[in-house]
PDB file of C-alpha atoms in Angstrom:
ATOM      1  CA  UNK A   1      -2.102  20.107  21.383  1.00 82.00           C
ATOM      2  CA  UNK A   2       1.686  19.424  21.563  1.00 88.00           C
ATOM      3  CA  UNK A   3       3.736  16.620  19.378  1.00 87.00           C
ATOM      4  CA  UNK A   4       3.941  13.915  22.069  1.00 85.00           C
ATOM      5  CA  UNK A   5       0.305  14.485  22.658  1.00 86.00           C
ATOM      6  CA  UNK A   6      -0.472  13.752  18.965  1.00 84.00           C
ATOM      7  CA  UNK A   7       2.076  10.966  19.104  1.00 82.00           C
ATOM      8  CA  UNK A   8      -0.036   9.378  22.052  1.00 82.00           C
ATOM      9  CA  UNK A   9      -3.249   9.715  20.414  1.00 83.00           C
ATOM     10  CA  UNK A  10      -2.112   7.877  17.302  1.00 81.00           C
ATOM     11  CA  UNK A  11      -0.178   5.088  19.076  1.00 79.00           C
ATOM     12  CA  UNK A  12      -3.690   4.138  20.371  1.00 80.00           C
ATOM     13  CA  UNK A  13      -5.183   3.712  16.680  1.00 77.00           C
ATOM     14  CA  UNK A  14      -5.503   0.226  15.401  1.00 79.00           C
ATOM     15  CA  UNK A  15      -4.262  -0.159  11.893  1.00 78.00           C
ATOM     16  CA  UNK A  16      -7.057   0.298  10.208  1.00 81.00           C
ATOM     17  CA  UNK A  17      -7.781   3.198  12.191  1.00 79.00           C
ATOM     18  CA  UNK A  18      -4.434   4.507  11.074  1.00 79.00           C
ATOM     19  CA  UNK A  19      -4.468   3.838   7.277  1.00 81.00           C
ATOM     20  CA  UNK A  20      -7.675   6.018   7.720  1.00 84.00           C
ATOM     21  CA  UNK A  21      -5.933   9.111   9.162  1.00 83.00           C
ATOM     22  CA  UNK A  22      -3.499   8.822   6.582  1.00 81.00           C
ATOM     23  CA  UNK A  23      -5.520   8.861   3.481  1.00 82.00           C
ATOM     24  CA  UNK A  24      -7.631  12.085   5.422  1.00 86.00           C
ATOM     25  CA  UNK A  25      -4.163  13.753   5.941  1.00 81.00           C
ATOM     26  CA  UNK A  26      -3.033  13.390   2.205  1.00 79.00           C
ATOM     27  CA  UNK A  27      -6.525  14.467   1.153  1.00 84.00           C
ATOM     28  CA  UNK A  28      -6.592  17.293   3.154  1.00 85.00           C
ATOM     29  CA  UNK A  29      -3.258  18.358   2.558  1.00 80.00           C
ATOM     30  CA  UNK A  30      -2.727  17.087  -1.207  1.00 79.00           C
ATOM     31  CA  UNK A  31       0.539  15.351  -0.726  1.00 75.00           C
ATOM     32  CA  UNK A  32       1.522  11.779  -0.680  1.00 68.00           C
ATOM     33  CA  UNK A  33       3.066   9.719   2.352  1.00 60.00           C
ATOM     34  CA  UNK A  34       4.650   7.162  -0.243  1.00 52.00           C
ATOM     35  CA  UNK A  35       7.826   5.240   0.436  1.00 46.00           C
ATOM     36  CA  UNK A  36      10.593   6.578  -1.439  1.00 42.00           C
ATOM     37  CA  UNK A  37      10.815   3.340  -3.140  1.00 39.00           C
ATOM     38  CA  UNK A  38       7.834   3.057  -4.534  1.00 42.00           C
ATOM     39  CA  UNK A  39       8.101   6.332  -5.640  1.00 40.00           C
ATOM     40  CA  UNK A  40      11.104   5.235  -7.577  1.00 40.00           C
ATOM     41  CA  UNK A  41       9.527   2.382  -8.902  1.00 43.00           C
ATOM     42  CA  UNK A  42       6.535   4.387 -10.112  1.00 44.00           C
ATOM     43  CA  UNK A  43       8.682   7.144 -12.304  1.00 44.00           C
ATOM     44  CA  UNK A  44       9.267   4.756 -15.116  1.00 46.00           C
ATOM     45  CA  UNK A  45       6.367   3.515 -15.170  1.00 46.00           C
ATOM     46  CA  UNK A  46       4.437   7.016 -15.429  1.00 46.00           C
ATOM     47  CA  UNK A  47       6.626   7.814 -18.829  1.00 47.00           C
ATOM     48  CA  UNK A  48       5.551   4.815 -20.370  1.00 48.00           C
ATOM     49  CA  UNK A  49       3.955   6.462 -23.281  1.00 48.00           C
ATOM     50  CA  UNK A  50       0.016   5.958 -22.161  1.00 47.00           C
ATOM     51  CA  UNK A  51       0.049   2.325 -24.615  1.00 49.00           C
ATOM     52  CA  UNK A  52      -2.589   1.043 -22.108  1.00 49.00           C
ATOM     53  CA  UNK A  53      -6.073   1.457 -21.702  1.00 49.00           C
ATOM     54  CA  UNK A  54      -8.046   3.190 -19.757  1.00 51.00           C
ATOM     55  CA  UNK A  55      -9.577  -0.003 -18.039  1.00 59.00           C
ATOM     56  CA  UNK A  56      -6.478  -1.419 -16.356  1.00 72.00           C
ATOM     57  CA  UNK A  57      -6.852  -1.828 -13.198  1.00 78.00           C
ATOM     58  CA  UNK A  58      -4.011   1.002 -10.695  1.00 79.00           C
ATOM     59  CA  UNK A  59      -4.854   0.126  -7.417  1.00 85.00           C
ATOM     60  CA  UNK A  60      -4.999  -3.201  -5.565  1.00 86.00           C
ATOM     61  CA  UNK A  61      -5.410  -4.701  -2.166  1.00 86.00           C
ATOM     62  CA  UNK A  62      -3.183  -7.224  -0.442  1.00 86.00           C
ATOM     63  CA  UNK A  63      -5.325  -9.917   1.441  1.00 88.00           C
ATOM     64  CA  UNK A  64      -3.601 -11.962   3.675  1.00 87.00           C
ATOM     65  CA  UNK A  65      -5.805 -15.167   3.780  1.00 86.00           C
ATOM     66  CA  UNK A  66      -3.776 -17.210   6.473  1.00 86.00           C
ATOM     67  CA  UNK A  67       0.010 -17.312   8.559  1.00 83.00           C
ATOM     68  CA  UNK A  68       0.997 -20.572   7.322  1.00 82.00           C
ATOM     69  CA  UNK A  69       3.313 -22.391   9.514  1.00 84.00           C
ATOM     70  CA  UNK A  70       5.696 -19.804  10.044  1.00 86.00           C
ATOM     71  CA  UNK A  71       3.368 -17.661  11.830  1.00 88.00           C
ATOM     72  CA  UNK A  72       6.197 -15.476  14.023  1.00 89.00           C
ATOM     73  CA  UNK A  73       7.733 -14.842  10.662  1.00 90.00           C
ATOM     74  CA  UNK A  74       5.037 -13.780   9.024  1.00 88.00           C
ATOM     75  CA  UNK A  75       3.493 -11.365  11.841  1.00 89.00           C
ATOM     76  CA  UNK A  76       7.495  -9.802  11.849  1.00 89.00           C
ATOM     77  CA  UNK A  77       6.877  -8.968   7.784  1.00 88.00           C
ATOM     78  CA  UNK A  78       3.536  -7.730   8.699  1.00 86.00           C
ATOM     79  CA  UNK A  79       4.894  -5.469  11.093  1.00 88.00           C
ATOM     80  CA  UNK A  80       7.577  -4.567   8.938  1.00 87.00           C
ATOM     81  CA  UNK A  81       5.458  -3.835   5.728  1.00 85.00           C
ATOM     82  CA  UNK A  82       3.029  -1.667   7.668  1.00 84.00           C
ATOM     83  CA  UNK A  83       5.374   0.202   9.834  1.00 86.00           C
ATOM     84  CA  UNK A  84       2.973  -0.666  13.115  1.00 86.00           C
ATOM     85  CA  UNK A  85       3.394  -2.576  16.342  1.00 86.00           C
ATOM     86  CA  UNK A  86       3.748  -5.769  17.202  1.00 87.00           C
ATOM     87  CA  UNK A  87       0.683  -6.094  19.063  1.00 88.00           C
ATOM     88  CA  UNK A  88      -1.158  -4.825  15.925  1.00 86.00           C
ATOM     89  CA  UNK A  89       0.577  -7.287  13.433  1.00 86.00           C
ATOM     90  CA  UNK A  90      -0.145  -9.704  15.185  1.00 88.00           C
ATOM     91  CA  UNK A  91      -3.690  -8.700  16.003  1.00 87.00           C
ATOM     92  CA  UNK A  92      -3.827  -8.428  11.981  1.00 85.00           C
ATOM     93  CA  UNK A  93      -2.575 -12.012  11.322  1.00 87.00           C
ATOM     94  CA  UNK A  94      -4.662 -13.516  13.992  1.00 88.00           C
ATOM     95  CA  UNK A  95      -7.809 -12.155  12.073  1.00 84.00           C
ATOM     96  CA  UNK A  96      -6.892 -13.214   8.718  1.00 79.00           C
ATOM     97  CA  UNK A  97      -8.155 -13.047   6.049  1.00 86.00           C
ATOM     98  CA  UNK A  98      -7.318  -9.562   6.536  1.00 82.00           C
ATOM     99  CA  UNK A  99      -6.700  -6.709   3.872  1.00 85.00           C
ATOM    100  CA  UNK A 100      -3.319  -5.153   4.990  1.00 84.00           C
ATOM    101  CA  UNK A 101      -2.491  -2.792   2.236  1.00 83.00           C
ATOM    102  CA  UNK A 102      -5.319  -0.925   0.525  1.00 84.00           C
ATOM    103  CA  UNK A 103      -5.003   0.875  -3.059  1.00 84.00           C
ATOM    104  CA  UNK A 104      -1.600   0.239  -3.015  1.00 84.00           C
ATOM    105  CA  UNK A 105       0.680   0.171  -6.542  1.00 85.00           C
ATOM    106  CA  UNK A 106       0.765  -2.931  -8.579  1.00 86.00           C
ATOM    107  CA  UNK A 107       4.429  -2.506  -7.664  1.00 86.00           C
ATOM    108  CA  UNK A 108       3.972  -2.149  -3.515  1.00 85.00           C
ATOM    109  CA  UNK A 109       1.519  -4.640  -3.878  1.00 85.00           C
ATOM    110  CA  UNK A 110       3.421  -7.505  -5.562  1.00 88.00           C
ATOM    111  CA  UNK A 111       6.508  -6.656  -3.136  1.00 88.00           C
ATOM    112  CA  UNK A 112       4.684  -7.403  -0.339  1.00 86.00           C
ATOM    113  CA  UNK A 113       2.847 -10.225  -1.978  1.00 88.00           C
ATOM    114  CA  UNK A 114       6.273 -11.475  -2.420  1.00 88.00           C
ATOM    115  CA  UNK A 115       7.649 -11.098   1.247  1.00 89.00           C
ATOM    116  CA  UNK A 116       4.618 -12.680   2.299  1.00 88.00           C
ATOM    117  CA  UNK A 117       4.675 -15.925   0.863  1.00 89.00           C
ATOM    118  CA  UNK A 118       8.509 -16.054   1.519  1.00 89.00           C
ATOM    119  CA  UNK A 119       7.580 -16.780   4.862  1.00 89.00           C
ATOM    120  CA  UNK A 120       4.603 -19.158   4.068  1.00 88.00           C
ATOM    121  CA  UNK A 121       1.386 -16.762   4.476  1.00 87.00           C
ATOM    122  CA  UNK A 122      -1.242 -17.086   2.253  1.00 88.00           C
ATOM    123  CA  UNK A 123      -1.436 -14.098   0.273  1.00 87.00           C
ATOM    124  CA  UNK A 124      -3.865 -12.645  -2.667  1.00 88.00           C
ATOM    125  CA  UNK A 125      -4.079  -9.437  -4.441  1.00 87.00           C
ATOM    126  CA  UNK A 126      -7.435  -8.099  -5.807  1.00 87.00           C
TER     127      UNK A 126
END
């Protein structure tokens, strides 16, 4: 199978689809497909010193429960977060509540938390 042909076979995933394949690649190939700034963001955090307990909670999910009024806005920062289409973001705010970023950093998810509401969507993390 050549490149484009991959390239066309993914371009017809849906989101959710894709955010599937990923966590299959890493798995299967034990890396990471992190951005480079959460990466960044993560170092210090890692060298903390182990103070906290076992129980505290390292992934969470970003829930986006409505657009708000600025709903153009918000699918653009949807689109921008998840590095998809615009069909798909909007797809994804048209069906909210929605979860667009699973077992993400407290770090990633607060960011995107924060982007979120700067346009007016309702956002939670869990």
């Amino acid at each position: 199978m050549s490149k484009d042909e991959i390239l066309d076979a993914i371009s017809s995933l849906t989101v959710i689809e894709l955010k599937e394949l990923l966590d299959a690649f890493e798995e299967k190939f034990d890396v990471t497909a992190a951005a480079p700034m959460a990466v960044a963001a993560a170092a210090p955090a890692a060298g903390g010193g182990g103070d906290a307990g076992g129980d505290e909670q390292s992934e969470f999910d970003v829930i986006l429960n409505g657009a708000g009024a600025q709903k153009i806005q918000v699918v653009k920062v949807v689109k921008d977060l998840l590095g998809v289409g615009l069909k798909d973001a909007k797809d994804l705010v048209d069906g909210a509540p929605k979860p667009l970023l699973e077992k993400a950093s407290k770090e990633d998810a607060e960011a995107a938390k924060a982007k979120l509401e700067e346009v007016g969507a309702d956002v939670e993390v869990k």
